[in-house]
Structure formats: C-alpha cells, structure tokens
mmCIF file of C-alpha atoms in Angstrom:
data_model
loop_
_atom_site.group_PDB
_atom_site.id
_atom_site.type_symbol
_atom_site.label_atom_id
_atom_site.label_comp_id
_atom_site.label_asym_id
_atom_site.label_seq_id
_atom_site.Cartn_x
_atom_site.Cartn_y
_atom_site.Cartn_z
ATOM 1 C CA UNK A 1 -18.907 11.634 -8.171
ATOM 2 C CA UNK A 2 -17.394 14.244 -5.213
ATOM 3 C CA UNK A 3 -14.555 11.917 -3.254
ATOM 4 C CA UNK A 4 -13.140 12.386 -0.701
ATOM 5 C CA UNK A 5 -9.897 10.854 -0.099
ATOM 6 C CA UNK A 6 -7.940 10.540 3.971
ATOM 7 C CA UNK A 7 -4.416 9.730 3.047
ATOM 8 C CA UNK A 8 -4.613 11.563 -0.430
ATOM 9 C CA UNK A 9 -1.170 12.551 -0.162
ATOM 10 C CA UNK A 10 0.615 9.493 0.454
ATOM 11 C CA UNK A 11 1.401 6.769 -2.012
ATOM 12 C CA UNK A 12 -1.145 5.087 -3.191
ATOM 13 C CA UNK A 13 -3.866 8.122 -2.149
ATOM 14 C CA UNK A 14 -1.782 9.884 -4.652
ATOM 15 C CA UNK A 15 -1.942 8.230 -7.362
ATOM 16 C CA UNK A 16 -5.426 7.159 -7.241
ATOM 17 C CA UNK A 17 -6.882 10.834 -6.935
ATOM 18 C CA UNK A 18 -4.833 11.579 -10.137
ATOM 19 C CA UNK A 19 -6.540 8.619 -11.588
ATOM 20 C CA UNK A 20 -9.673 9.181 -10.069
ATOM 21 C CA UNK A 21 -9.396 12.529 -11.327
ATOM 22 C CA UNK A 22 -8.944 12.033 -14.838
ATOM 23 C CA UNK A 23 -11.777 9.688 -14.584
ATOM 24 C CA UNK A 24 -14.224 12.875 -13.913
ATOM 25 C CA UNK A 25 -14.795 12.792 -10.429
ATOM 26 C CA UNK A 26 -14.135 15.615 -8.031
ATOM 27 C CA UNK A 27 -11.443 15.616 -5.412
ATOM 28 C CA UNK A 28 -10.999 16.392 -1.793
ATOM 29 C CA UNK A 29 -8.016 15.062 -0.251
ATOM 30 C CA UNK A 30 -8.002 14.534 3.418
ATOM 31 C CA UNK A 31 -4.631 14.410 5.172
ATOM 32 C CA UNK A 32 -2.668 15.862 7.625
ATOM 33 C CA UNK A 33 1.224 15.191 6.347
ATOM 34 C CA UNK A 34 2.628 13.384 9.297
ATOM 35 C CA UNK A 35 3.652 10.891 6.699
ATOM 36 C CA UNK A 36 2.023 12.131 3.204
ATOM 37 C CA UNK A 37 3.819 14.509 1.488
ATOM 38 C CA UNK A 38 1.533 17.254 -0.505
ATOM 39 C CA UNK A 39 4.396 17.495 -2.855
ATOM 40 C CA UNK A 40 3.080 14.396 -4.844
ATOM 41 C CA UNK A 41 -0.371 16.468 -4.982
ATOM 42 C CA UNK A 42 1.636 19.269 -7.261
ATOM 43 C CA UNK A 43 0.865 18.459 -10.848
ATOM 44 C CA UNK A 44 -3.214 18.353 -10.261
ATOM 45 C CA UNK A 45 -3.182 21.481 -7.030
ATOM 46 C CA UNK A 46 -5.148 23.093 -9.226
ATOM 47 C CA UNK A 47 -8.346 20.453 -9.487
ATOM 48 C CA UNK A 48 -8.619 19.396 -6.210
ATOM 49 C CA UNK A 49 -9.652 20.360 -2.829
ATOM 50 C CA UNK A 50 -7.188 20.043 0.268
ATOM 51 C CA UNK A 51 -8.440 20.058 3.653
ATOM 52 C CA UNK A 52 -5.566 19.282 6.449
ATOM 53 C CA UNK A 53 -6.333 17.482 8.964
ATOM 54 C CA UNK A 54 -6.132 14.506 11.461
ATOM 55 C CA UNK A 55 -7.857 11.666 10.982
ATOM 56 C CA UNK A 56 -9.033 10.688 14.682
ATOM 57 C CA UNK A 57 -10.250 14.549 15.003
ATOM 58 C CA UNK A 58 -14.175 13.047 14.290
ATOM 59 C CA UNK A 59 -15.154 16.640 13.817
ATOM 60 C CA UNK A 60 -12.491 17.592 11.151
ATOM 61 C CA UNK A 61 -13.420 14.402 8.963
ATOM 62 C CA UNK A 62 -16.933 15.141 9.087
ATOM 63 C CA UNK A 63 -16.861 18.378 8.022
ATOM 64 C CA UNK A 64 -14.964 17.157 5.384
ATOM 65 C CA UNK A 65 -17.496 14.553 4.598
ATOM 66 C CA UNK A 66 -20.265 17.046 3.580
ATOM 67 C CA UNK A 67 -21.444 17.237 0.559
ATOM 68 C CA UNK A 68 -19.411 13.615 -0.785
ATOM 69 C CA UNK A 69 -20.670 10.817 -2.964
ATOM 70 C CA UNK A 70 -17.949 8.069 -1.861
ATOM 71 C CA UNK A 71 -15.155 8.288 1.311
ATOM 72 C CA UNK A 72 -12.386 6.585 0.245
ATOM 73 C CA UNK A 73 -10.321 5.584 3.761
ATOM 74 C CA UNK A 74 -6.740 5.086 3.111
ATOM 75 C CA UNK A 75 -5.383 7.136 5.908
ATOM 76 C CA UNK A 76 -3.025 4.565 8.021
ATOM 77 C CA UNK A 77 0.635 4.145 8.957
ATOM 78 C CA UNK A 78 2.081 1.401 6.810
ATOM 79 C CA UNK A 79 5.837 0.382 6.572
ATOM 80 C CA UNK A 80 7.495 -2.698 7.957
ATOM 81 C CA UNK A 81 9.300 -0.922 11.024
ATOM 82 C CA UNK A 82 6.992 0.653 12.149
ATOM 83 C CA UNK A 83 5.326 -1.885 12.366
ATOM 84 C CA UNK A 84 7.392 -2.980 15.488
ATOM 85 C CA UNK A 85 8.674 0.294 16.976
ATOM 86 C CA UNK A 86 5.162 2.180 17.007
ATOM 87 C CA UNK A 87 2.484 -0.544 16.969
ATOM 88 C CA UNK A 88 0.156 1.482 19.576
ATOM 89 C CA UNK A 89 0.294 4.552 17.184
ATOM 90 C CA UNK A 90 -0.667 2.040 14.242
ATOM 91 C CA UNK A 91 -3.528 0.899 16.191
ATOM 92 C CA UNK A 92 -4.767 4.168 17.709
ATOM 93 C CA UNK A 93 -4.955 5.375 13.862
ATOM 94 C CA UNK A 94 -6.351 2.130 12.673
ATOM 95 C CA UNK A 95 -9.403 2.661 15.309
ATOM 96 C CA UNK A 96 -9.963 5.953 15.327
ATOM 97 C CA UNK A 97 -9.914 6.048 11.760
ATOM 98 C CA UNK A 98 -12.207 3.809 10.378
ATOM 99 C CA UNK A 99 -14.620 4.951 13.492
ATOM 100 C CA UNK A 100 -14.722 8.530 12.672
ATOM 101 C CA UNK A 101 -15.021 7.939 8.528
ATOM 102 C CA UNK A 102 -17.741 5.745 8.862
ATOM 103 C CA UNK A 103 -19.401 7.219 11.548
ATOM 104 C CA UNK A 104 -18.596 10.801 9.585
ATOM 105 C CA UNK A 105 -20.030 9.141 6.378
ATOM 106 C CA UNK A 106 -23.592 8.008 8.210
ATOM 107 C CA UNK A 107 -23.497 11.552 9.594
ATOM 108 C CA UNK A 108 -23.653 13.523 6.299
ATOM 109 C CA UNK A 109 -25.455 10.774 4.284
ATOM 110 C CA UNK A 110 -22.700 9.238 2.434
ATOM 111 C CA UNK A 111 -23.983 6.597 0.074
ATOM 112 C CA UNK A 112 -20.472 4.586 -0.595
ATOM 113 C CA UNK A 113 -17.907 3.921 1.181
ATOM 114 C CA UNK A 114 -14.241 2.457 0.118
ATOM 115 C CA UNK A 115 -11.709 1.111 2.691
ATOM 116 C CA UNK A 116 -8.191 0.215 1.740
ATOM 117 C CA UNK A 117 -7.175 -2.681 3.675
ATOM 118 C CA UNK A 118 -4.038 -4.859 2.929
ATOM 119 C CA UNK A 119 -2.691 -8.290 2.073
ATOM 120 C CA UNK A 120 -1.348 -8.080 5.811
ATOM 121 C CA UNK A 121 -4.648 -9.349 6.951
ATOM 122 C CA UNK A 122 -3.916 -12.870 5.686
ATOM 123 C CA UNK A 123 -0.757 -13.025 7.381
ATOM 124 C CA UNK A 124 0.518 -16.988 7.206
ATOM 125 C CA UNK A 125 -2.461 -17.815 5.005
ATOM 126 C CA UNK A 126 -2.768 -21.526 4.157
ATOM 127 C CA UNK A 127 -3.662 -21.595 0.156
ATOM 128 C CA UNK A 128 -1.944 -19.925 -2.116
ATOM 129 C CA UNK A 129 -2.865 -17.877 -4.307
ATOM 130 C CA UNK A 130 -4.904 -16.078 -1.092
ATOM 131 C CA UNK A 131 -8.698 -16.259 -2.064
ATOM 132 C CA UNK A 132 -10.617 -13.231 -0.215
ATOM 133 C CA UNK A 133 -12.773 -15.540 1.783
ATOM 134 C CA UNK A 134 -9.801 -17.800 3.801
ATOM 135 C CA UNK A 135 -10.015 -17.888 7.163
ATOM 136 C CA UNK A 136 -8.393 -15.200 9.174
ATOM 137 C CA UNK A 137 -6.480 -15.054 12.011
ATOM 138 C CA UNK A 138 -4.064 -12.964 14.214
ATOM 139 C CA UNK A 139 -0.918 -15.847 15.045
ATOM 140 C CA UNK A 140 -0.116 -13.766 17.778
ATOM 141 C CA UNK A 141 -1.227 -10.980 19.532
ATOM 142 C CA UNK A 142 2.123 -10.198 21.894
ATOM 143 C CA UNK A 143 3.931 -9.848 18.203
ATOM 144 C CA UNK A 144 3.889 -5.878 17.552
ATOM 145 C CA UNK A 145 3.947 -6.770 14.357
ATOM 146 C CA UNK A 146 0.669 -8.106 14.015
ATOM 147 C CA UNK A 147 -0.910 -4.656 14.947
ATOM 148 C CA UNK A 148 -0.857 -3.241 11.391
ATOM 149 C CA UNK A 149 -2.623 -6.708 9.998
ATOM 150 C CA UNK A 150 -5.164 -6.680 13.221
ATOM 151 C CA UNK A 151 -6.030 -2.936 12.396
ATOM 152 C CA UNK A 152 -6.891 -3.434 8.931
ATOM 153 C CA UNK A 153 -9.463 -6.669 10.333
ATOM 154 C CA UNK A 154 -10.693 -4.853 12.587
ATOM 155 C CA UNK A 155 -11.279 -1.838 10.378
ATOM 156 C CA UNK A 156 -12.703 -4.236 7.685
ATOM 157 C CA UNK A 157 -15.445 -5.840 10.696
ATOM 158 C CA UNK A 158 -16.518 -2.275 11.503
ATOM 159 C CA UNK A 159 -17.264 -1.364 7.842
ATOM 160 C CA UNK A 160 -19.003 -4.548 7.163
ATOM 161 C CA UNK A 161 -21.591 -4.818 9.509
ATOM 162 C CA UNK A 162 -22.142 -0.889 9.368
ATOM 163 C CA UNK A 163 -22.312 -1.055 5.452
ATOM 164 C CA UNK A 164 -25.461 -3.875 5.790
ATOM 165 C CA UNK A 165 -27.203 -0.923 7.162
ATOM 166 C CA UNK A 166 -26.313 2.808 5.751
ATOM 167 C CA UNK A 167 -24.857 2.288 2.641
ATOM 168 C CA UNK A 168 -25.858 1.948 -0.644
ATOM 169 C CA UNK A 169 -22.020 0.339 -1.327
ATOM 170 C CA UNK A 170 -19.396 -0.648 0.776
ATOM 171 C CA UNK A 171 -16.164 -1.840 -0.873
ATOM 172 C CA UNK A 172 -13.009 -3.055 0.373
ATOM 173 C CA UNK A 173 -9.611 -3.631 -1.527
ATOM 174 C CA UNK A 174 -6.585 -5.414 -0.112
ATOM 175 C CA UNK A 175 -3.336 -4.053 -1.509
ATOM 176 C CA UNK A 176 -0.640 -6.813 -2.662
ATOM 177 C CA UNK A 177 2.931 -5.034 -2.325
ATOM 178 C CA UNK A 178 1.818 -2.496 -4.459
ATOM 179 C CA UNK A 179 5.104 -0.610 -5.444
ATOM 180 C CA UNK A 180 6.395 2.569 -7.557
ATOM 181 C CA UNK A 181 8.230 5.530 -7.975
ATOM 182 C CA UNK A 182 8.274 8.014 -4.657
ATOM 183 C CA UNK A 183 6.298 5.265 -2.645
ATOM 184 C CA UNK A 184 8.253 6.143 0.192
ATOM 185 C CA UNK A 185 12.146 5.043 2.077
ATOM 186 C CA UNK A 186 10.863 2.225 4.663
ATOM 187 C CA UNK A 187 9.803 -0.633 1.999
ATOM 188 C CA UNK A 188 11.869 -3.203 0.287
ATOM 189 C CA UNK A 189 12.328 -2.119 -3.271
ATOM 190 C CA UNK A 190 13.368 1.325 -1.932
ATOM 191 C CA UNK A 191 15.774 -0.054 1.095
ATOM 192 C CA UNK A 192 17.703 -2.447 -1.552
ATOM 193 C CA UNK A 193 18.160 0.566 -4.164
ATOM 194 C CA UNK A 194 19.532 2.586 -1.323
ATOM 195 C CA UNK A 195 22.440 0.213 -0.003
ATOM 196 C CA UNK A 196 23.291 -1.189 -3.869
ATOM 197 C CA UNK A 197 23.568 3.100 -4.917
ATOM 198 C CA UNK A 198 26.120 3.153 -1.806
ATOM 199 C CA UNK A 199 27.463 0.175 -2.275
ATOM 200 C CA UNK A 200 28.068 0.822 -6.041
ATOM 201 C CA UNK A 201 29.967 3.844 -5.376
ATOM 202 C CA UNK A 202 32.744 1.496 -4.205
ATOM 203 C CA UNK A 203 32.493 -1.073 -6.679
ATOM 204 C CA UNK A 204 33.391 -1.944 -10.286
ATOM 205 C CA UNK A 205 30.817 -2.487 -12.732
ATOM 206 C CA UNK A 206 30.800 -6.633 -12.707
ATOM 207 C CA UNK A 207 32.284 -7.148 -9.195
ATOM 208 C CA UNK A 208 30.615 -9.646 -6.912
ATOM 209 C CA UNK A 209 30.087 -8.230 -3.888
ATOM 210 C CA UNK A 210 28.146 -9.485 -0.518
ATOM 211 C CA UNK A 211 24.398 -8.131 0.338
ATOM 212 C CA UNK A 212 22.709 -9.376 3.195
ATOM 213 C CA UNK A 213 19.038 -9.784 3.189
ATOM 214 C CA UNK A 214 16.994 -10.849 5.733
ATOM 215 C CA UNK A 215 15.907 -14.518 5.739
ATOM 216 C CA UNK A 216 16.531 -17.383 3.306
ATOM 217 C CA UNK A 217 15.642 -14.724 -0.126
ATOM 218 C CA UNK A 218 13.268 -17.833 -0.681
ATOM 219 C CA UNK A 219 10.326 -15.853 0.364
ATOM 220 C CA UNK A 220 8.357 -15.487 -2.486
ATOM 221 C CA UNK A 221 5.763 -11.742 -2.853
ATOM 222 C CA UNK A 222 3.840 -10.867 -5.970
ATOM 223 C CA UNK A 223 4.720 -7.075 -6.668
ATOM 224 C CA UNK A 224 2.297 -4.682 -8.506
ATOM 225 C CA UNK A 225 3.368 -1.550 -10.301
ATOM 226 C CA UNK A 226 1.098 1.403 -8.939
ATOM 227 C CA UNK A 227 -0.464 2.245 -12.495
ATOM 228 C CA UNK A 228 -1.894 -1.314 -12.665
ATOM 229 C CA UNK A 229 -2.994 -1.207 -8.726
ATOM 230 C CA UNK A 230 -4.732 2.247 -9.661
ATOM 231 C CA UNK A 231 -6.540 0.902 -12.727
ATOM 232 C CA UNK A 232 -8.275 -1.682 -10.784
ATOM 233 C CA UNK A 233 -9.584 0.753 -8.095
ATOM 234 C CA UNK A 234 -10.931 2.560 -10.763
ATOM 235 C CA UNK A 235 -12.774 -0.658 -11.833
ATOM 236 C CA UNK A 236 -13.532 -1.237 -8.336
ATOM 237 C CA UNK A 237 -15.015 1.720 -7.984
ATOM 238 C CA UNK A 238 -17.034 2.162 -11.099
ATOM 239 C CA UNK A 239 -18.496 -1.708 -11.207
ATOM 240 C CA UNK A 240 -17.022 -3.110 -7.715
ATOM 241 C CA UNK A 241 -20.287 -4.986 -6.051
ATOM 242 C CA UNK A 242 -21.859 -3.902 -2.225
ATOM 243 C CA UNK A 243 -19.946 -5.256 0.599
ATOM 244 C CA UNK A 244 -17.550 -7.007 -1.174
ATOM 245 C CA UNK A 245 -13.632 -7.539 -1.146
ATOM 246 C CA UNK A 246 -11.376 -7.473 -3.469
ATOM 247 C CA UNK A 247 -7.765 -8.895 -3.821
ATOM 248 C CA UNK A 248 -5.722 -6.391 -5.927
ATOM 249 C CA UNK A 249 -2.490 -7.038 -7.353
ATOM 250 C CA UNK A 250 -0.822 -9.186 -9.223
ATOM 251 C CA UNK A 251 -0.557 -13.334 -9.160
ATOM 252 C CA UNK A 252 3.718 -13.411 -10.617
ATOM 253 C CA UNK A 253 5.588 -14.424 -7.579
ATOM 254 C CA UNK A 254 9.149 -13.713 -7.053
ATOM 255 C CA UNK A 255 11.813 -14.920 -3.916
ATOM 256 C CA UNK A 256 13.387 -11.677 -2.260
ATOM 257 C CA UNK A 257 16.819 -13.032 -3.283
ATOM 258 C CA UNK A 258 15.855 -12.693 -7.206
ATOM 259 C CA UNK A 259 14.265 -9.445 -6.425
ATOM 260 C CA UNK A 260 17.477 -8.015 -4.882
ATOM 261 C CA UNK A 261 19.431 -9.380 -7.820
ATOM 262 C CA UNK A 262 17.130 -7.808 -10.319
ATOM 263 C CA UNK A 263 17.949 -4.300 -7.838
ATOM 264 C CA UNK A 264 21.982 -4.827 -8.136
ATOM 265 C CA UNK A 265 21.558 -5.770 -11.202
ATOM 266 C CA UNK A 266 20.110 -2.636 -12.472
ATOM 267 C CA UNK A 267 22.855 -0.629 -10.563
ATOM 268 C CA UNK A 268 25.844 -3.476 -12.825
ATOM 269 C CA UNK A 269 26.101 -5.307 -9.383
ATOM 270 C CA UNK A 270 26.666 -9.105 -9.359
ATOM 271 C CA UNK A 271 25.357 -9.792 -5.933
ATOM 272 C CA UNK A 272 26.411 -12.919 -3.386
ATOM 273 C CA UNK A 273 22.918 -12.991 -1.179
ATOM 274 C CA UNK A 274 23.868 -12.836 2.476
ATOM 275 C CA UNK A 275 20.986 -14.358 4.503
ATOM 276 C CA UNK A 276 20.518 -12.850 8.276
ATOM 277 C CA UNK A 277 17.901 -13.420 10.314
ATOM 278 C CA UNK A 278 14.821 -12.215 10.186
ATOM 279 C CA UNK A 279 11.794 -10.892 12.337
ATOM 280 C CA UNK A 280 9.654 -12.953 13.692
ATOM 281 C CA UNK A 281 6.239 -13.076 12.169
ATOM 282 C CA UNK A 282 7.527 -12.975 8.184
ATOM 283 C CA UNK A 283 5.703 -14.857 6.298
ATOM 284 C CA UNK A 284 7.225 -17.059 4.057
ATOM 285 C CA UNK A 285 5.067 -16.776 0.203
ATOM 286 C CA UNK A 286 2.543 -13.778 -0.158
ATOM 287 C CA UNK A 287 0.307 -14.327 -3.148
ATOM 288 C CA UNK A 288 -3.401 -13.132 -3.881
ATOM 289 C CA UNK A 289 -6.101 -14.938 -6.361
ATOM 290 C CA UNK A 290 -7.212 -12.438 -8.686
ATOM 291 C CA UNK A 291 -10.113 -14.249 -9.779
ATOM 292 C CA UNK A 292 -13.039 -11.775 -8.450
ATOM 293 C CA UNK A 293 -11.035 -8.279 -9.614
ATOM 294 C CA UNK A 294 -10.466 -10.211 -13.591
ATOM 295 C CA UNK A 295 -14.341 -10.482 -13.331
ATOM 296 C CA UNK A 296 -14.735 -6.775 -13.358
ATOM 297 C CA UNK A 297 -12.089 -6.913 -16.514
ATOM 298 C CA UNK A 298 -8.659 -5.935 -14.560
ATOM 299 C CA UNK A 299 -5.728 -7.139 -16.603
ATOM 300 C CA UNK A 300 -1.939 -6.075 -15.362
ATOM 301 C CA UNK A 301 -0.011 -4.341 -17.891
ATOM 302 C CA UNK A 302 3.352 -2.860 -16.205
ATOM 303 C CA UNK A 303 6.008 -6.108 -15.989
ATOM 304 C CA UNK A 304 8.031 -6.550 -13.250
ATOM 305 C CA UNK A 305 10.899 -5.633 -14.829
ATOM 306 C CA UNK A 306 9.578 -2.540 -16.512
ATOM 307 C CA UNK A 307 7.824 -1.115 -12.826
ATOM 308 C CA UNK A 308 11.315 -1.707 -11.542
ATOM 309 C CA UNK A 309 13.215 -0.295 -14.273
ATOM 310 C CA UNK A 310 11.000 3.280 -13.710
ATOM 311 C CA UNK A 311 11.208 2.562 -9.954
ATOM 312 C CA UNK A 312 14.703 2.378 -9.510
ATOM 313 C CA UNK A 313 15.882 4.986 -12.162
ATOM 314 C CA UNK A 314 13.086 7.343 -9.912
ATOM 315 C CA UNK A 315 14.825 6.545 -6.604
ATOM 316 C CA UNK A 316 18.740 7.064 -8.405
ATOM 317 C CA UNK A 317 17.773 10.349 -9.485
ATOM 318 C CA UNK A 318 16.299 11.569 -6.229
ATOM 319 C CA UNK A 319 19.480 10.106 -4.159
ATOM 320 C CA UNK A 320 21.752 11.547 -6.728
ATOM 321 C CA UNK A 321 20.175 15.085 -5.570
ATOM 322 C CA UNK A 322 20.272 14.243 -1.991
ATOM 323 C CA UNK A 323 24.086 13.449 -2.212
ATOM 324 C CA UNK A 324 24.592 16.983 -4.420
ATOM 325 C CA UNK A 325 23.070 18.595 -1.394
#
C-alpha cells in the first residue's frame, strides 16, 4: 500500500515507517519538525517521500493525501509536561488534526484510515488489565493535564462515526508506555538515565545514594520496547478489523521505584527512593488487556530488561557526546 504517515519523524512514526517499509509499502512522511526530528528518518531517506508541513494547514495534508491507500495519524504533542504547561497547544493540535486527516482522507478517497491514540484515554480506569471497551471518562476538566487524554477521545469519536460512513477500515491503536532508544528527553526512562549519568559522576560504583521520584514508586506501568509496539501495528495493519481498537503493549507491570532501581542499577548505583509529591491527576497502576491484539497473533519478544539495557546504553552514549561538546 502508499502510506502516508503525520508525525513520521517522531518516535514511534519513526520506527513504524521503517517497519512499514520493510514490509513493502510505500512511504510519505508528513511532519513539520516542531518536535520530530528528520534525523531518525536518515538510514531509509532514500525510500521514502518527505513532505513538511503542519498538520492543522487542511490544505497541506490534503495534498499530501493524494494518491494514498491508508493515513496513518500520529501527529500530536505527547510528553508529561507538556501536558500541564501547554495544554491549549495540545488541544488545538489534537482538533485540528484529526479534522483535517479525516476530512483530507474523504477528500482524496482514502479507503483506511489509522489513528494512534493512547493509554491516556483510560486515565483512572477501574479494571485492570484495561479492556478497550471500559467506560471512559475525563475526572476533571479544570486539570490541564487531562487535555492530552481528552484530545485523543475526542479524536477517537470523530474517526468513529466518520469511519461508519467513508471508509472501507478505520483502526485505532492505544499506545501503552511504549519506550526505546532516541524516544525523546521529557519521559520517564529518559529523565531517570539523565540524573543517575550526573549523579554517577560523583559517586562510587556501590554507594547508596538518595533519588527522589515522584509519588510513592508504588505506581505500577507496563512498558513496551518499540520493536514489539511496531510489530503489532504491522499486524494491525495487515489483519486489524474495521472500526475497531486495539490495546497495544505489553501486560508485565512494574512500580516506578523498581523501574528507577533497574535505571541506577545499570549505571552501578544502589539507590535509596526519595518519594516527593506528585501531580495531581497520576494515576496510580496503568495496565492494558491484550486479549484482542494476541488474536491477530502479537506475541512480545524484547524483555524489560533487555529494552532497557539497549535504551539506556543509547541514551549514555548520546549524553557522553553532549558533555564532549
């Protein structure tokens, strides 16, 4: 198939056109930098289009639209802070986006659509593991936090109800802390590599030393390595069923506080877990069923440990270089 893909060069849009890619379909990526980085794009330039542009300029995306067999929407502003410092930006892209992409996709006779939502639209959910079909709800709408978990619902209503009508397939795939190397500074995994490569600058190898983390460390998330969250889009997309969702991840929980200890740990740090306080709106266990993505055969291969061995020894390297410069 011709995709197209808005957000191609962050994260996750990355590493699914390379997968998509070596799957046999054609590329266009869609994206206009603010927060992608085309660097990650370098190794496959070569085999894929690369249209720049801004994703609530209606006239740029459907232009780009022509011609495509599925629009894969992953353009968005994700990362905890911003969360609550630009939550008006986040919903501005969040509306505009999934308005002009569908409404692009009608336009030039798109048969399929894909929209990457998130795990943020459960937000306190009340049965874990998450099942896709829980009900939803926003626990507080003054709470900038909530606007990146709103966006994605409302982004999810709009392609539902337009997908009954002009599309052959609509899918939808929410994202469980999907993680890897170069996925960006403002996430977890990243933040706690950061302070434990300062902190063991000024350290012995052994020492116990305090780290603060926010909240109890008894939260519990289940964190997927990106080659395993790429594999099951491709299954999504190859066998995924119209106007469906699908929880993608993995079902291993672990508490933040053994998470940042598995982080020292790697950098010969013996922690003592400092809890501060914490924003309000965390939720306390994040943790999706995988029942309806094993039906279409997806089976995690990448262990914690191992994604966090490549992770980390990713994000040393590139803050070794930072400090040489």
């Amino acid at each position: 198939m011709k995709i197209l893909i808005t957000g191609g060069s962050g994260f996750i849009g990355s590493n699914l056109a390379k997968k998509l890619l070596k799957s046999g379909h054609e590329i266009t990526i869609f994206d206009n930098e603010v927060r992608g980085q085309i660097s990650r794009l370098n190794d496959i330039s070569g085999d894929i289009k690369y249209v720049k542009g801004d994703i609530r300029d209606f006239d740029a995306v459907s232009k780009a639209a022509k011609g495509i067999d599925l629009l894969a929407h992953l353009a968005y502003i994700n990362g905890t802070e911003h969360f609550y410092t630009i939550p008006e930006i986040i919903l501005e892209v969040a509306l505009k986006g999934i308005v002009n992409t569908v409404q692009a996709a009608i336009e030039n006779k798109v048969p399929q659509f894909l929209l990457m939502s998130s795990s943020e639209v459960y937000q306190t959910p009340d049965v874990i593991p998450t099942p896709e079909d829980i009900l939803m709800k926003i626990p507080d709408a003054f709470n900038p936090r909530y606007s990146y978990g709103g966006g994605k619902l409302i982004s999810e209503l709009y392609l539902i109800n337009f997908a009954r009508k002009y599309f052959d397939r609509a899918l939808i795939v929410r994202p469980h802390n999907i993680y890897g190397p170069d996925m960006g500074w403002e996430h977890v995994i990243p933040h706690f590599a950061v302070r434990a490569s300062q902190l063991h600058e000024h350290f012995k190898n052994g020492d116990v030393m305090p780290f603060e983390i926010q909240g109890s460390g008894l939260q519990t998330r289940a964190f997927s390595y990106i080659d395993d969250f790429v594999d099951g889009c491709d299954l999504i997309v190859n066998s995924g069923l119209h106007n469906n969702i699908y929880n993608l991840g993995t079902d291993e929980e672990i508490t933040v506080k053994d998470l940042a200890s598995k982080v020292l740990n790697y950098f010969s740090l013996s922690p003592e877990i400092i809890s501060k306080q914490e924003p309000e709106g965390q939720t306390n266990r994040r943790c999706p069923d995988l029942e309806k993505i094993r039906r279409l055969g997806f089976v995690p291969k990448i262990s914690l440990d191992e994604g966090l061995h490549r992770t980390l020894q990713w994000y040393e390297e590139e803050l070794k270089t930072k400090n040489r410069h």
